[in-house]
Coordinates of C-alpha atoms in Angstrom, one line a residue:
Chain B
X128 CA 98.9 113.4 119.2
X129 CA 102.0 112.8 117.1
X130 CA 102.6 113.8 113.5
X131 CA 104.7 111.9 111.1
X132 CA 107.5 113.8 109.4
X133 CA 105.9 113.9 106.0
X134 CA 102.6 115.4 107.3
X135 CA 104.6 118.0 109.3
X136 CA 106.5 119.0 106.1
X137 CA 103.3 119.2 104.1
X138 CA 101.8 121.5 106.8
X139 CA 104.9 123.6 106.9
X140 CA 105.0 124.0 103.1
X141 CA 101.3 124.9 102.8
X142 CA 101.5 127.4 105.6
X143 CA 104.6 129.0 104.1
X144 CA 102.9 129.4 100.8
X145 CA 99.8 130.9 102.4
X146 CA 102.0 133.1 104.5
X147 CA 103.8 134.5 101.4
X148 CA 100.5 135.1 99.5
X149 CA 98.7 136.7 102.4
X150 CA 101.6 138.8 103.6
X151 CA 102.6 140.0 100.2
X152 CA 99.3 141.9 100.1
X153 CA 100.0 143.8 103.3
X154 CA 100.6 147.4 102.4
X155 CA 104.0 148.8 103.4
X156 CA 102.0 151.3 105.3
X157 CA 101.4 148.6 107.9
X158 CA 104.7 146.8 108.0
X159 CA 105.4 147.8 111.6
X160 CA 102.1 146.5 112.9
X161 CA 102.5 143.4 110.7
X162 CA 105.8 142.7 112.5
X163 CA 104.3 143.1 115.9
X164 CA 101.2 141.1 115.1
X165 CA 103.1 138.1 113.6
X166 CA 105.3 138.3 116.7
X167 CA 102.3 138.0 119.0
X168 CA 101.0 135.1 116.9
X169 CA 104.4 133.4 117.0
X170 CA 104.2 133.4 120.7
X171 CA 101.7 130.6 120.3
X172 CA 104.8 128.6 121.3
X173 CA 103.4 129.2 124.8
X174 CA 101.2 126.1 124.1
X175 CA 104.3 123.9 124.0
X176 CA 105.7 125.6 127.1
X177 CA 102.5 125.1 129.0
X178 CA 102.4 121.4 128.3
X179 CA 106.1 121.1 129.2
X180 CA 105.6 122.8 132.5
X181 CA 102.4 121.0 133.5
X182 CA 103.1 117.5 132.3
X183 CA 104.3 114.7 134.6
X184 CA 107.9 113.9 134.0
X185 CA 109.5 110.7 135.4
X186 CA 112.9 112.3 135.3
X187 CA 114.1 115.9 134.7
X188 CA 111.0 117.2 136.2
X189 CA 112.8 120.1 137.9
X190 CA 114.5 121.2 134.7
X191 CA 111.2 121.0 132.7
X192 CA 109.4 123.1 135.3
X193 CA 112.1 125.8 135.6
X194 CA 112.7 126.2 131.8
X195 CA 109.0 125.8 131.0
X196 CA 108.0 128.5 133.5
X197 CA 110.5 131.0 132.1
X198 CA 109.4 130.1 128.6
X199 CA 105.7 130.8 129.5
X200 CA 106.6 134.1 131.0
X201 CA 108.6 135.1 127.9
X202 CA 105.9 134.0 125.4
X203 CA 103.0 135.5 127.4
X204 CA 104.7 138.9 127.6
X205 CA 105.0 138.7 123.8
X206 CA 101.3 137.8 123.4
X207 CA 100.0 140.6 125.7
X208 CA 102.5 143.2 124.6
X209 CA 102.3 142.3 120.9
X210 CA 98.5 142.5 120.7
X211 CA 98.4 145.7 122.8
X212 CA 100.9 147.6 120.7
X213 CA 99.5 146.4 117.4
X214 CA 96.1 147.6 118.3
X215 CA 97.4 150.9 119.6
X216 CA 99.3 151.5 116.3
X217 CA 96.3 150.5 114.1
X218 CA 94.0 152.8 116.1
X219 CA 96.2 155.7 115.0
X220 CA 95.9 155.0 111.2
X221 CA 93.0 157.3 110.1
X222 CA 91.9 158.1 106.7
X223 CA 91.3 161.7 105.6
X224 CA 88.1 162.8 104.0
X225 CA 84.6 163.5 105.1
X226 CA 83.3 160.0 105.9
X227 CA 84.1 160.4 109.6
X228 CA 81.1 160.9 111.9
Chain U
X51 CA 93.9 109.4 114.9
X52 CA 90.6 107.6 114.6
X53 CA 90.0 106.9 118.3
X54 CA 90.8 110.1 119.9
X55 CA 89.1 110.6 123.3
X56 CA 86.5 113.4 123.2
X57 CA 88.6 115.9 125.1
X58 CA 91.5 115.5 122.7
X59 CA 89.2 116.1 119.8
X60 CA 87.9 119.3 121.4
X61 CA 91.5 120.5 122.0
X62 CA 92.4 119.8 118.4
X63 CA 89.3 121.7 117.2
X64 CA 90.3 124.8 119.2
X65 CA 93.7 124.6 117.5
X66 CA 92.1 124.2 114.1
X67 CA 89.9 127.3 114.7
X68 CA 92.9 129.2 116.1
X69 CA 94.8 128.4 112.9
X70 CA 92.1 129.7 110.7
X71 CA 91.8 132.9 112.9
X72 CA 95.5 133.5 112.6
X73 CA 95.4 133.3 108.8
X74 CA 92.4 135.6 108.8
X75 CA 94.2 138.0 111.1
X76 CA 97.0 138.4 108.6
X77 CA 94.6 138.7 105.7
X78 CA 92.7 141.5 107.4
X79 CA 95.9 143.3 108.1
X80 CA 96.2 144.0 104.3
X81 CA 94.2 147.2 104.6
X82 CA 94.0 149.8 107.4
X83 CA 90.2 149.6 107.3
X84 CA 90.1 145.9 108.3
X85 CA 93.3 145.7 110.2
X86 CA 91.9 146.1 113.7
X87 CA 89.5 143.3 113.1
X88 CA 92.6 141.3 112.3
X89 CA 94.1 141.9 115.7
X90 CA 90.8 140.8 117.3
X91 CA 90.9 137.6 115.3
X92 CA 94.4 137.0 116.4
X93 CA 93.5 137.6 120.0
X94 CA 90.5 135.3 119.8
X95 CA 92.6 132.5 118.2
X96 CA 95.3 132.9 120.9
X97 CA 92.7 132.7 123.7
X98 CA 91.1 129.6 122.2
X99 CA 94.4 127.9 121.7
X100 CA 95.6 128.6 125.3
X101 CA 92.2 127.6 126.8
X102 CA 92.3 124.4 124.8
X103 CA 95.8 123.6 125.9
X104 CA 94.9 124.1 129.6
X105 CA 92.3 121.4 129.2
X106 CA 95.0 119.0 128.2
X107 CA 94.6 115.8 130.3
X108 CA 98.4 115.4 130.5
X109 CA 98.7 118.5 132.6
X110 CA 99.0 117.5 136.2
X111 CA 100.0 120.7 137.9
X112 CA 98.8 124.2 137.2
X113 CA 100.5 126.2 139.9
X114 CA 103.6 127.3 137.8
X115 CA 101.6 127.7 134.7
X116 CA 99.3 130.2 136.3
X117 CA 102.2 132.0 138.0
X118 CA 104.0 132.3 134.7
X119 CA 101.0 133.5 132.8
X120 CA 100.3 136.2 135.3
X121 CA 104.0 137.2 135.4
X122 CA 104.1 137.3 131.6
X123 CA 101.1 139.5 131.5
X124 CA 102.6 141.9 134.1
X125 CA 105.7 142.2 131.9
X126 CA 103.7 142.3 128.7
X127 CA 101.5 145.3 129.5
X128 CA 104.2 147.9 129.8
X129 CA 105.9 146.5 126.7
X130 CA 102.6 147.1 124.9
X131 CA 102.5 150.7 126.1
X132 CA 105.9 152.0 125.1
X133 CA 106.1 155.3 123.1
X134 CA 105.8 154.9 119.4
X135 CA 109.4 156.1 118.9
X136 CA 110.5 153.1 120.9
X137 CA 108.7 150.6 118.7
X138 CA 111.8 149.4 116.9
X139 CA 113.6 148.4 120.1
X140 CA 110.4 146.9 121.6
X141 CA 110.1 144.8 118.4
X142 CA 113.7 143.6 118.7
X143 CA 113.1 142.7 122.4
X144 CA 110.0 140.7 121.6
X145 CA 112.0 138.7 119.0
X146 CA 114.4 138.0 121.8
X147 CA 111.6 136.8 124.1
X148 CA 110.1 134.6 121.4
X149 CA 113.4 133.0 120.7
X150 CA 114.1 132.5 124.4
X151 CA 110.9 130.6 124.8
X152 CA 111.7 128.4 121.9
X153 CA 115.3 127.7 123.0
X154 CA 114.2 126.9 126.6
X155 CA 111.5 124.5 125.5
X156 CA 113.9 122.9 123.0
X157 CA 116.6 122.4 125.7
X158 CA 114.2 120.8 128.1
X159 CA 112.8 118.5 125.4
X160 CA 116.3 117.3 124.6
X161 CA 117.2 116.4 128.2
X162 CA 113.8 114.8 128.7
X163 CA 114.1 112.7 125.5
X164 CA 117.7 111.8 125.4
X165 CA 119.1 109.2 124.6
X166 CA 116.2 108.0 122.4
X167 CA 115.9 110.9 120.0
X168 CA 115.3 109.8 116.4
X169 CA 117.7 111.3 113.9
X170 CA 115.2 113.6 112.1
X171 CA 113.9 114.8 115.5
X172 CA 117.4 115.6 116.7
X173 CA 118.1 117.5 113.5
X174 CA 115.0 119.6 113.8
X175 CA 115.7 120.1 117.6
X176 CA 119.2 121.3 116.8
X177 CA 117.9 123.7 114.2
X178 CA 115.3 125.0 116.8
X179 CA 117.9 125.5 119.5
X180 CA 120.6 127.0 117.2
X181 CA 118.2 129.5 115.5
X182 CA 116.5 130.3 118.8
X183 CA 119.7 131.1 120.7
X184 CA 121.3 133.2 118.0
X185 CA 118.1 135.1 117.6
X186 CA 117.9 135.6 121.3
X187 CA 121.3 137.3 121.8
X188 CA 121.1 138.9 118.3
X189 CA 117.8 140.5 119.1
X190 CA 119.0 141.7 122.5
X191 CA 122.0 143.3 120.9
X192 CA 119.8 145.0 118.3
X193 CA 117.5 146.2 121.0
X194 CA 120.4 147.5 123.0
X195 CA 121.8 149.4 120.0
X196 CA 118.4 150.9 119.2
X197 CA 117.8 151.9 122.8
X198 CA 121.3 153.4 122.7
X199 CA 122.5 151.5 125.7
X200 CA 125.1 149.9 123.4
X201 CA 127.4 151.8 121.1
X202 CA 125.5 152.3 117.8
X203 CA 128.4 152.6 115.5
X204 CA 129.3 149.4 113.7
X205 CA 132.4 147.6 115.0
X206 CA 134.3 145.8 112.3
X207 CA 137.6 144.0 112.2
X208 CA 139.6 142.0 109.7
X209 CA 138.3 138.5 109.1
X210 CA 135.0 139.2 110.9
X211 CA 132.9 137.2 108.5
X212 CA 135.3 134.3 108.7
X213 CA 135.2 134.2 112.5
X214 CA 131.4 134.5 112.4
X215 CA 130.8 131.8 109.8
X216 CA 133.4 129.7 111.5
X217 CA 131.5 129.9 114.8
X218 CA 128.2 128.9 113.1
X219 CA 130.1 126.1 111.3
X220 CA 131.3 124.6 114.5
X221 CA 127.7 124.7 115.9
X222 CA 126.4 122.9 112.8
X223 CA 129.1 120.2 113.1
X224 CA 128.3 119.7 116.8
X225 CA 124.7 119.4 115.9
X226 CA 125.6 116.8 113.2
X227 CA 127.4 114.7 115.8
X228 CA 124.4 114.9 118.1
X229 CA 122.1 113.8 115.3
X230 CA 124.3 110.6 115.0
X231 CA 124.8 110.2 118.7
X232 CA 122.0 111.9 120.7
X233 CA 123.3 110.2 123.9
X234 CA 126.3 112.6 124.0
X235 CA 124.5 115.0 126.2
X236 CA 127.8 116.8 127.1
X237 CA 127.8 118.3 123.6
X238 CA 124.4 119.8 123.9
X239 CA 125.4 123.0 125.7
X240 CA 127.7 123.8 122.7
X241 CA 124.7 124.1 120.3
X242 CA 123.2 126.6 122.7
X243 CA 126.3 128.4 123.8
X244 CA 128.0 128.9 120.4
X245 CA 124.9 130.3 118.7
X246 CA 124.5 132.6 121.7
X247 CA 127.9 134.0 121.0
X248 CA 127.3 134.1 117.3
X249 CA 124.2 136.2 117.8
X250 CA 126.3 138.8 119.6
X251 CA 129.0 138.8 117.0
X252 CA 126.5 139.0 114.2
X253 CA 125.1 142.3 115.4
X254 CA 128.4 143.9 116.4
X255 CA 129.2 145.2 112.8
X256 CA 125.6 146.5 112.3
X257 CA 125.0 150.2 112.1
X258 CA 121.7 152.0 112.5
X259 CA 120.8 152.2 108.8
X260 CA 121.0 148.4 108.5
X261 CA 118.5 147.9 111.4
X262 CA 115.4 147.6 109.2
X263 CA 117.0 144.6 107.4
X264 CA 118.4 143.1 110.6
X265 CA 115.1 143.3 112.5
X266 CA 113.3 141.7 109.6
X267 CA 115.8 138.9 109.4
X268 CA 115.7 138.2 113.1
X269 CA 111.9 138.2 112.8
X270 CA 112.2 135.5 110.2
X271 CA 114.7 133.4 112.3
X272 CA 112.3 133.7 115.3
X273 CA 109.5 132.3 113.1
X274 CA 111.5 129.5 111.7
X275 CA 112.8 128.4 115.1
X276 CA 109.2 128.3 116.3
X277 CA 108.2 126.2 113.3
X278 CA 111.0 123.8 114.1
X279 CA 109.7 123.6 117.7
X280 CA 106.3 122.7 116.1
X281 CA 108.0 119.8 114.3
X282 CA 109.6 118.6 117.6
X283 CA 106.4 118.8 119.5
X284 CA 104.2 117.5 116.7
X285 CA 102.1 120.6 116.8
X286 CA 100.5 121.7 113.5
X287 CA 99.3 125.0 115.1
X288 CA 102.9 125.9 116.0
X289 CA 104.3 124.8 112.6
X290 CA 101.8 127.1 110.9
X291 CA 102.2 130.1 113.2
X292 CA 106.0 129.7 112.8
X293 CA 105.8 129.4 109.1
X294 CA 103.6 132.5 108.8
X295 CA 106.0 134.5 111.0
X296 CA 109.0 133.2 109.1
X297 CA 107.4 134.1 105.7
X298 CA 106.5 137.5 107.0
X299 CA 110.1 138.2 108.2
X300 CA 111.5 136.8 104.9
X301 CA 109.3 139.0 102.8
X302 CA 110.2 142.1 104.8
X303 CA 113.9 141.1 104.6
X304 CA 113.7 140.8 100.8
X305 CA 111.9 144.1 100.6
X306 CA 114.5 145.8 102.7
X307 CA 117.5 144.3 100.9
X308 CA 116.0 145.4 97.6
X309 CA 115.4 148.9 98.9
X310 CA 119.1 149.0 99.9
X311 CA 120.3 147.4 96.7
X312 CA 122.0 144.6 98.6
X313 CA 121.8 141.1 97.4
X314 CA 119.7 138.9 99.6
X315 CA 122.5 136.4 100.2
X316 CA 124.7 139.3 101.3
X317 CA 122.0 140.1 103.9
X318 CA 121.3 136.5 104.8
X319 CA 124.9 135.8 105.9
X320 CA 125.0 138.8 108.0
X321 CA 127.6 140.5 105.8
X322 CA 126.3 143.9 106.8
X323 CA 128.3 147.0 107.5
X324 CA 130.9 146.2 104.9
X325 CA 131.9 148.1 101.8
X326 CA 130.8 151.4 103.3
X327 CA 133.9 153.4 103.8
X328 CA 134.9 153.5 100.0
X329 CA 133.5 156.9 99.2
X330 CA 134.0 158.6 102.6
X331 CA 136.8 160.8 101.2
X332 CA 136.5 164.5 102.0
X333 CA 135.1 166.6 99.2
X334 CA 136.2 170.2 98.7
X335 CA 133.7 172.7 100.1
X336 CA 131.2 173.4 97.3
X337 CA 128.8 176.3 97.5
X338 CA 125.3 175.5 98.6
X339 CA 122.3 177.8 98.8
X340 CA 120.7 178.1 102.2
X341 CA 117.4 179.7 103.3
X342 CA 115.8 181.0 106.4
X343 CA 112.4 179.8 107.8
X344 CA 110.8 182.9 106.4
X345 CA 112.0 182.2 102.9
X346 CA 111.1 178.6 103.2
X347 CA 107.6 179.4 104.4
X348 CA 107.0 181.9 101.5
X349 CA 108.1 179.2 99.0
X350 CA 105.9 176.6 100.6
X351 CA 102.9 178.9 100.8
X352 CA 103.2 179.7 97.1
X353 CA 103.3 176.0 96.1
X354 CA 100.4 174.0 94.8
X355 CA 101.9 170.6 95.5
X356 CA 104.3 169.6 98.2
X357 CA 105.9 166.3 99.0
X358 CA 107.5 165.8 102.4
X359 CA 110.2 163.1 102.6
X360 CA 110.8 162.1 106.2
X361 CA 113.8 160.1 107.4
X362 CA 115.3 158.8 110.6
X363 CA 116.4 162.4 111.4
X364 CA 112.7 163.3 111.9
X365 CA 112.3 160.5 114.4
X366 CA 115.4 161.5 116.3
X367 CA 114.4 165.2 116.5
X368 CA 110.8 164.0 117.5
X369 CA 109.6 166.4 114.8
X370 CA 106.6 164.5 113.7
X371 CA 104.0 166.6 115.6
X372 CA 105.5 169.8 114.2
X373 CA 105.4 168.2 110.8
X374 CA 101.7 167.6 111.4
X375 CA 101.3 171.3 112.2
X376 CA 103.0 172.2 108.9
X377 CA 100.7 169.8 107.1
X378 CA 97.7 171.5 108.7
X379 CA 98.9 175.0 107.9
X380 CA 99.7 174.2 104.3
X381 CA 96.5 172.2 103.7
X382 CA 94.5 175.1 105.1
X383 CA 96.0 177.3 102.4
X384 CA 94.9 174.9 99.8
X385 CA 98.3 173.3 99.2
X386 CA 98.3 169.6 98.3
X387 CA 100.6 167.9 100.8
X388 CA 101.7 164.3 100.5
X389 CA 104.4 162.2 102.1
X390 CA 106.9 160.1 100.2
X391 CA 108.3 157.3 102.3
X392 CA 111.3 155.1 101.4
X393 CA 111.1 151.5 102.5
X394 CA 114.2 151.8 104.6
X395 CA 113.5 155.2 106.1
X396 CA 113.8 154.8 109.9
X397 CA 114.9 151.9 111.9
X398 CA 112.3 149.2 111.0
X399 CA 109.9 148.5 108.1
X400 CA 107.0 151.0 108.3
X401 CA 108.6 153.0 111.1
X402 CA 107.8 156.4 109.4
X403 CA 104.2 155.5 108.8
X404 CA 103.6 154.7 112.4
X405 CA 105.2 157.9 113.6
X406 CA 103.2 160.1 111.1
X407 CA 100.0 158.2 111.9
X408 CA 100.6 158.9 115.6
X409 CA 100.9 162.6 114.7
X410 CA 97.4 162.2 113.2
X411 CA 98.4 162.5 109.5
X412 CA 95.8 160.6 107.4
X413 CA 97.3 157.4 106.1
X414 CA 96.1 158.1 102.5
X415 CA 98.6 160.9 102.4
X416 CA 101.5 158.5 103.1
X417 CA 102.8 157.2 99.8
X418 CA 105.3 154.4 99.0
X419 CA 108.3 155.1 96.9
X420 CA 106.8 153.6 93.8
X421 CA 103.6 155.6 94.2
X422 CA 105.2 158.9 94.8
X423 CA 108.1 158.9 92.4
X424 CA 105.9 159.6 89.4
X425 CA 104.6 162.7 91.2
X426 CA 107.9 164.5 91.7
X427 CA 108.1 166.1 88.2
X428 CA 104.7 167.8 89.0
X429 CA 105.7 168.7 92.5
X430 CA 106.5 172.3 93.3
X431 CA 108.5 171.7 96.5
X432 CA 110.0 168.5 97.9
X433 CA 110.8 169.0 101.6
X434 CA 113.3 166.5 102.9
X435 CA 113.4 166.2 106.7
X436 CA 116.2 164.1 108.2
X437 CA 116.6 161.8 105.2
X438 CA 119.8 161.7 103.2
X439 CA 121.0 158.6 101.3
X440 CA 117.4 157.6 100.2
X441 CA 117.2 160.9 98.3
X442 CA 120.7 160.7 96.6
X443 CA 120.3 161.1 92.9
X444 CA 123.8 159.6 92.4
X445 CA 122.2 156.3 93.0
X446 CA 120.5 156.8 89.6
X447 CA 123.2 158.6 87.7
X448 CA 126.7 157.9 89.1
X449 CA 127.9 154.4 88.4
X450 CA 130.9 155.0 90.7
X451 CA 128.7 155.8 93.7
X452 CA 128.6 153.0 96.3
X453 CA 124.9 153.2 96.4
X454 CA 124.5 153.2 92.6
X455 CA 121.4 151.2 91.7
X456 CA 119.7 151.6 95.0
X457 CA 116.1 152.8 94.5
X458 CA 115.7 156.3 95.7
X459 CA 113.1 159.0 96.0
X460 CA 113.5 161.3 93.0
X461 CA 113.2 164.5 94.9
X462 CA 115.6 166.2 92.5
X463 CA 112.9 166.1 89.9
X464 CA 110.7 168.5 91.9
X465 CA 110.9 172.2 90.9
X466 CA 112.4 173.2 94.2
X467 CA 114.0 171.0 96.8
X468 CA 114.4 172.0 100.5
X469 CA 116.5 169.9 102.8
X470 CA 116.3 170.3 106.6
X471 CA 119.6 169.1 107.9
X472 CA 121.8 169.9 111.0
X473 CA 125.0 170.5 109.0
X474 CA 126.7 169.4 105.8
X475 CA 127.9 166.2 107.3
X476 CA 127.5 163.1 105.1
X477 CA 124.8 160.5 105.7
X478 CA 125.2 157.1 107.3
X479 CA 127.1 155.6 104.4
X480 CA 129.5 158.5 104.3
X481 CA 128.4 159.2 100.7
X482 CA 128.4 162.7 99.3
X483 CA 124.9 163.8 98.2
X484 CA 125.0 165.9 95.0
X485 CA 121.4 166.8 95.6
X486 CA 122.6 169.5 98.0
X487 CA 124.6 171.3 95.4
X488 CA 121.8 171.6 92.8
X489 CA 120.7 175.1 91.8
X490 CA 117.1 174.2 92.8
X491 CA 118.1 173.0 96.2
X492 CA 117.8 175.2 99.3
X493 CA 119.5 173.9 102.5
X494 CA 117.6 174.7 105.7
X495 CA 120.2 174.3 108.4
X496 CA 119.0 173.5 111.9
X497 CA 117.2 171.1 114.2
X498 CA 114.2 169.5 112.3
X499 CA 111.7 170.2 115.1
X500 CA 112.6 173.8 115.7
X501 CA 113.0 174.6 112.0
X502 CA 109.7 173.1 111.1
X503 CA 108.2 175.0 114.1
X504 CA 109.6 178.3 112.7
X505 CA 108.1 177.6 109.3
X506 CA 104.7 176.9 110.9
X507 CA 104.9 180.2 112.8
X508 CA 105.7 182.0 109.6
X509 CA 102.7 180.4 108.0
X510 CA 100.5 181.6 110.9
X511 CA 99.6 178.0 111.8
X512 CA 100.3 176.0 114.9
X513 CA 97.8 174.6 117.4
X514 CA 98.8 176.6 120.4

C-alpha cells in the first residue's frame, strides 16, 4: 500500500488539527500521564520496524534485520512501559468526596 | 486501492480501528474520571495494529520479530514500574527509545532504497533521521541529568548557540545534497552523526528548571520524526500517531514557555540557560522573620483557608507523604486546604500533580495557577514548600527583574505567607525573592520533609 504525497500531507494536517483540539482539552492535572500515553502511542512505529525485520530483502538483508530488531526492542519497551506507567499514574488520581463505595 | 487482496483489507481495517482508538484514548484523557478508559483504548488499538501487521503477507521470517518483542517487553516492564519520583527521567528515556526506533528504521530504509530514492522521499527521510538522532542523544542527556548521573548545572561557553546552529546547518546542507544525489551513500552517516552530536550539545547548557520545557520539546521532536517515518513508509497510522504526539509535545512546550515567560522561538532554538546570571549579584543581608514548627502549627490550626504551594524542593526532599499528613491533620480540624500548582513546578509538566496524587491527595484539591490565583486574597495562610521563583512577586511588580512578566502564584496576597526553605540561598535563576522580606512572611528554615513532619506532630496528626 503506497500513499501519494498529497494524501499523506492531508492525513498529517488533519491529524495535527485533531491532536491540537483534543489535547488542548486535557487538564494540566494530567499532563504527565498525557506525555507517557502519547509516548506509548507513538511507539506504533513498531509496525514499520516489524515489516522491515520480517520482509524479504534482496540486498541489505543483514542490515535490515539487525537495525529492525533493535528498533522493535526499543519501541516495544516504550509500548509496554508507557501503558503500564500511565495506568499506574491514573490509578492514583482519586476524587475527594463521599461518592466512593 | 480498488483491488486489494482480502488480507490487506483486513490489515488496513485494523489500522483504521487502531487510529480511531488512539484518538479516543487522548479524548478520554481529558478528565481523570475517564482517563483510565483512555489507556485501555490505547492498548487495544496498539494490540490490533500489531496483530494486523504480523498478518502481513510480506513477512517471511518471524524469529527475530518474536525475539525482539519479547526482549522489548522484558525491558519495558521495569520501565513501567519505576518510582513516581523517577517519572521525568523515565519519560526522557522513552523519548530516546522512540527516537532510536525511528532513526534505525530510517537508516535501514535509506540503504535498502538507494540509489532510487525520489526527492521528496529523501527529504522526508532526512528529516526523520535528523530529528530522530538529535532526539535520541538529547533525550539520553536529559535523562542523565535528571537521574543525576550527569552534572546538572548548565555548562555554557561563548558562541554556544552559533556552534550548535552551525552543526545543525551542516546537517541540513548534507541532507540537501542527498536529496539531489541520493546515490552518495557515503554522506548518509553525516546526517545521523552530526545530529547525534547536536543532541548532546543542545542539552549541555540546560539546567534543571528548564527541564519541563526541554522534555516537552523532545516529546514533540520524537512525534514529528515518527510522522516523517510514516511518510516514508506510506503508513497513515504512523503519520497520525506521530502528528498526535507532535501536537501534544508542541502544546506542552508552548504552555511551558508561556509559564516561564520565554518566547517560543527562544525555546525552539534551544537557547535555554542564557540570560540568567544578570541579577545574581549578592544582596545585603536583610532581616527576615523566621518561625518554629510550633508557631507554624498554631498559625495553620487557626486558619480557615490554607493554600499549599509545592515546588521541586518538595520532590527532592520526598516530602509529599508528610504533606499528605499535614493535609489530613488540617482537614480534620476543619481547615480548607488546597494546593496551588505552577505549570513549571517540578521537572516535567504535571510532575507535582502526580507526586501529590501518589500521596493520596484528592485531585480536586490540586488547582492550576489560573484557578488558584483568585483565591489568595481570601487565603489565611499560603504555605510554600520548596518553590521559589514561581512565587516571586517581583515578576509582577519589578520591571528590572529578569523574570518580570512571568506568570507567578500570587502567594504574597495571602494574609500570612510561610516558606519552608533550607536557607536563604537564591533560587535556580539566582534571583532575589522579595517575598521573603515581607512583614507577613515567616521563613521556616529546614528540610521540607522533617519540617512538615514536625508541624504535623504539633497538630497531633500523623498516621503512625
